[in-house]
mmCIF file of C-alpha atoms in Angstrom:
data_model
loop_
_atom_site.group_PDB
_atom_site.id
_atom_site.type_symbol
_atom_site.label_atom_id
_atom_site.label_comp_id
_atom_site.label_asym_id
_atom_site.label_seq_id
_atom_site.Cartn_x
_atom_site.Cartn_y
_atom_site.Cartn_z
ATOM 1 C CA GLN A 1 163.229 57.813 -45.807
ATOM 2 C CA VAL A 2 159.795 58.189 -46.891
ATOM 3 C CA GLN A 3 157.196 55.657 -45.483
ATOM 4 C CA LEU A 4 154.003 55.308 -47.518
ATOM 5 C CA VAL A 5 150.560 53.809 -47.495
ATOM 6 C CA GLU A 6 148.360 53.103 -50.115
ATOM 7 C CA SER A 7 144.411 53.253 -49.999
ATOM 8 C CA GLY A 8 141.844 53.335 -52.308
ATOM 9 C CA GLY A 9 142.043 50.080 -54.200
ATOM 10 C CA GLY A 10 139.070 47.747 -55.021
ATOM 11 C CA LEU A 11 136.665 46.353 -57.320
ATOM 12 C CA VAL A 12 135.107 48.256 -60.538
ATOM 13 C CA GLN A 13 133.367 47.223 -63.672
ATOM 14 C CA ALA A 14 134.892 48.026 -66.686
ATOM 15 C CA GLY A 15 134.287 51.789 -67.594
ATOM 16 C CA GLY A 16 134.293 52.602 -64.349
ATOM 17 C CA SER A 17 136.762 55.095 -62.099
ATOM 18 C CA LEU A 18 138.747 55.160 -58.993
ATOM 19 C CA ARG A 19 141.054 57.129 -57.048
ATOM 20 C CA LEU A 20 144.410 55.875 -54.837
ATOM 21 C CA PHE A 21 145.555 57.527 -52.434
ATOM 22 C CA CYS A 22 149.101 57.515 -50.787
ATOM 23 C CA ALA A 23 150.147 58.883 -47.348
ATOM 24 C CA ALA A 24 153.680 59.273 -46.835
ATOM 25 C CA SER A 25 155.417 60.371 -43.866
ATOM 26 C CA GLY A 26 159.107 61.623 -43.288
ATOM 27 C CA ARG A 27 160.382 65.215 -43.293
ATOM 28 C CA THR A 28 161.681 64.784 -47.032
ATOM 29 C CA PHE A 29 158.349 64.078 -48.701
ATOM 30 C CA SER A 30 158.484 67.287 -50.677
ATOM 31 C CA SER A 31 161.619 67.102 -51.915
ATOM 32 C CA LYS A 32 161.129 63.942 -53.830
ATOM 33 C CA ALA A 33 159.570 63.183 -57.109
ATOM 34 C CA MET A 34 156.709 60.489 -56.907
ATOM 35 C CA GLY A 35 155.325 57.482 -58.518
ATOM 36 C CA TRP A 36 152.586 54.911 -59.135
ATOM 37 C CA PHE A 37 153.826 51.306 -60.749
ATOM 38 C CA ARG A 38 151.653 48.551 -60.866
ATOM 39 C CA GLN A 39 152.123 44.513 -61.143
ATOM 40 C CA ALA A 40 149.673 42.378 -62.577
ATOM 41 C CA PRO A 41 149.891 38.219 -61.768
ATOM 42 C CA GLY A 42 152.829 36.793 -63.645
ATOM 43 C CA LYS A 43 154.010 40.054 -65.184
ATOM 44 C CA GLU A 44 156.645 42.335 -64.171
ATOM 45 C CA ARG A 45 156.291 45.556 -62.154
ATOM 46 C CA GLU A 46 155.578 48.447 -64.531
ATOM 47 C CA PHE A 47 155.680 52.361 -64.414
ATOM 48 C CA VAL A 48 152.322 54.202 -64.549
ATOM 49 C CA ALA A 49 152.779 57.960 -63.684
ATOM 50 C CA GLY A 50 154.955 60.266 -62.275
ATOM 51 C CA ILE A 51 155.235 63.707 -60.623
ATOM 52 C CA SER A 52 157.933 66.117 -59.940
ATOM 53 C CA TRP A 53 158.393 67.608 -56.367
ATOM 54 C CA SER A 54 157.355 70.909 -56.840
ATOM 55 C CA LEU A 55 156.177 72.162 -60.262
ATOM 56 C CA GLY A 56 153.846 69.149 -60.448
ATOM 57 C CA ASN A 57 155.512 68.111 -63.757
ATOM 58 C CA THR A 58 153.493 64.584 -64.910
ATOM 59 C CA TYR A 59 154.589 61.656 -67.127
ATOM 60 C CA TYR A 60 152.525 58.626 -68.082
ATOM 61 C CA ALA A 61 152.730 55.466 -69.547
ATOM 62 C CA ASP A 62 151.294 54.990 -73.276
ATOM 63 C CA SER A 63 148.705 52.642 -71.625
ATOM 64 C CA VAL A 64 147.001 54.810 -69.104
ATOM 65 C CA LYS A 65 147.564 58.413 -70.994
ATOM 66 C CA GLY A 66 144.528 60.449 -71.059
ATOM 67 C CA ARG A 67 142.680 58.036 -68.658
ATOM 68 C CA PHE A 68 144.630 58.087 -65.330
ATOM 69 C CA THR A 69 145.882 61.688 -63.226
ATOM 70 C CA ILE A 70 148.712 61.524 -60.902
ATOM 71 C CA SER A 71 148.295 64.807 -58.431
ATOM 72 C CA ARG A 72 150.110 65.605 -55.178
ATOM 73 C CA ASP A 73 149.554 67.487 -52.603
ATOM 74 C CA ASN A 74 152.984 68.814 -50.209
ATOM 75 C CA ALA A 75 151.057 70.211 -47.501
ATOM 76 C CA LYS A 76 149.244 67.198 -46.782
ATOM 77 C CA ASN A 77 152.198 64.926 -47.727
ATOM 78 C CA THR A 78 149.665 62.483 -50.310
ATOM 79 C CA VAL A 79 149.811 61.853 -54.014
ATOM 80 C CA SER A 80 146.845 60.402 -55.685
ATOM 81 C CA LEU A 81 146.150 58.581 -58.749
ATOM 82 C CA GLN A 82 142.546 59.190 -60.262
ATOM 83 C CA MET A 83 141.704 56.321 -62.647
ATOM 84 C CA ASN A 84 139.166 56.891 -65.168
ATOM 85 C CA SER A 85 137.574 54.538 -68.283
ATOM 86 C CA LEU A 86 139.134 51.403 -66.466
ATOM 87 C CA LYS A 87 139.688 48.426 -68.571
ATOM 88 C CA PRO A 88 139.930 44.676 -67.124
ATOM 89 C CA GLU A 89 143.823 45.177 -68.325
ATOM 90 C CA ASP A 90 144.406 47.729 -65.692
ATOM 91 C CA THR A 91 143.559 44.917 -62.908
ATOM 92 C CA ALA A 92 146.669 44.884 -60.694
ATOM 93 C CA VAL A 93 148.521 45.675 -56.987
ATOM 94 C CA TYR A 94 149.436 49.175 -57.604
ATOM 95 C CA TYR A 95 152.224 50.486 -55.640
ATOM 96 C CA CYS A 96 153.147 54.326 -54.536
ATOM 97 C CA ALA A 97 156.930 54.897 -54.525
ATOM 98 C CA ALA A 98 159.274 57.924 -53.816
ATOM 99 C CA ALA A 99 162.115 58.761 -55.955
ATOM 100 C CA THR A 100 165.624 59.566 -55.295
ATOM 101 C CA THR A 101 165.209 62.451 -57.622
ATOM 102 C CA LEU A 102 163.638 65.936 -57.305
ATOM 103 C CA SER A 103 162.796 65.540 -61.306
ATOM 104 C CA ILE A 104 160.377 62.786 -62.768
ATOM 105 C CA ALA A 105 161.640 59.311 -62.697
ATOM 106 C CA THR A 106 159.930 56.336 -64.599
ATOM 107 C CA MET A 107 162.446 53.698 -63.716
ATOM 108 C CA SER A 108 162.144 51.580 -60.594
ATOM 109 C CA THR A 109 166.057 51.914 -59.925
ATOM 110 C CA GLU A 110 165.155 55.106 -59.351
ATOM 111 C CA PHE A 111 162.722 54.586 -56.299
ATOM 112 C CA GLU A 112 164.050 54.188 -52.903
ATOM 113 C CA SER A 113 160.683 53.826 -50.973
ATOM 114 C CA TRP A 114 157.552 51.685 -51.595
ATOM 115 C CA GLY A 115 154.067 51.045 -50.100
ATOM 116 C CA GLN A 116 152.807 47.518 -49.423
ATOM 117 C CA GLY A 117 150.275 48.100 -52.625
ATOM 118 C CA THR A 118 146.525 48.112 -52.703
ATOM 119 C CA GLN A 119 144.857 45.891 -55.133
ATOM 120 C CA VAL A 120 142.535 46.962 -58.233
ATOM 121 C CA THR A 121 140.696 44.673 -60.013
ATOM 122 C CA VAL A 122 138.450 45.604 -63.023
ATOM 123 C CA SER A 123 135.864 43.004 -64.146
ATOM 124 C CA SER A 124 134.618 42.620 -67.930
#
């Protein structure tokens, strides 16, 4: 399995930006699609963004489309999530995850490895 560690969360005002990072270890990182999920208090974990393993195809939840950008660097075993125009409703714990597939995955059941999460808080 792939081990994942997120960083980059914090407190930001509405309209601001944050960049989340996910560092992966394990020999199979480059053969897995990756994704970001988030979970707000009292809500279920939800898909945010996904990226395929080689071509860099991406997919976003409608709620973040046009504001968030997912990217990966297979040489450095990292995945990033650039978040712009942040809104208070983006407040959540954000999780990086490695899928069981090569192509983009969006369902949590398609992911086999999860990071510990990083808190993002957007104030109004």
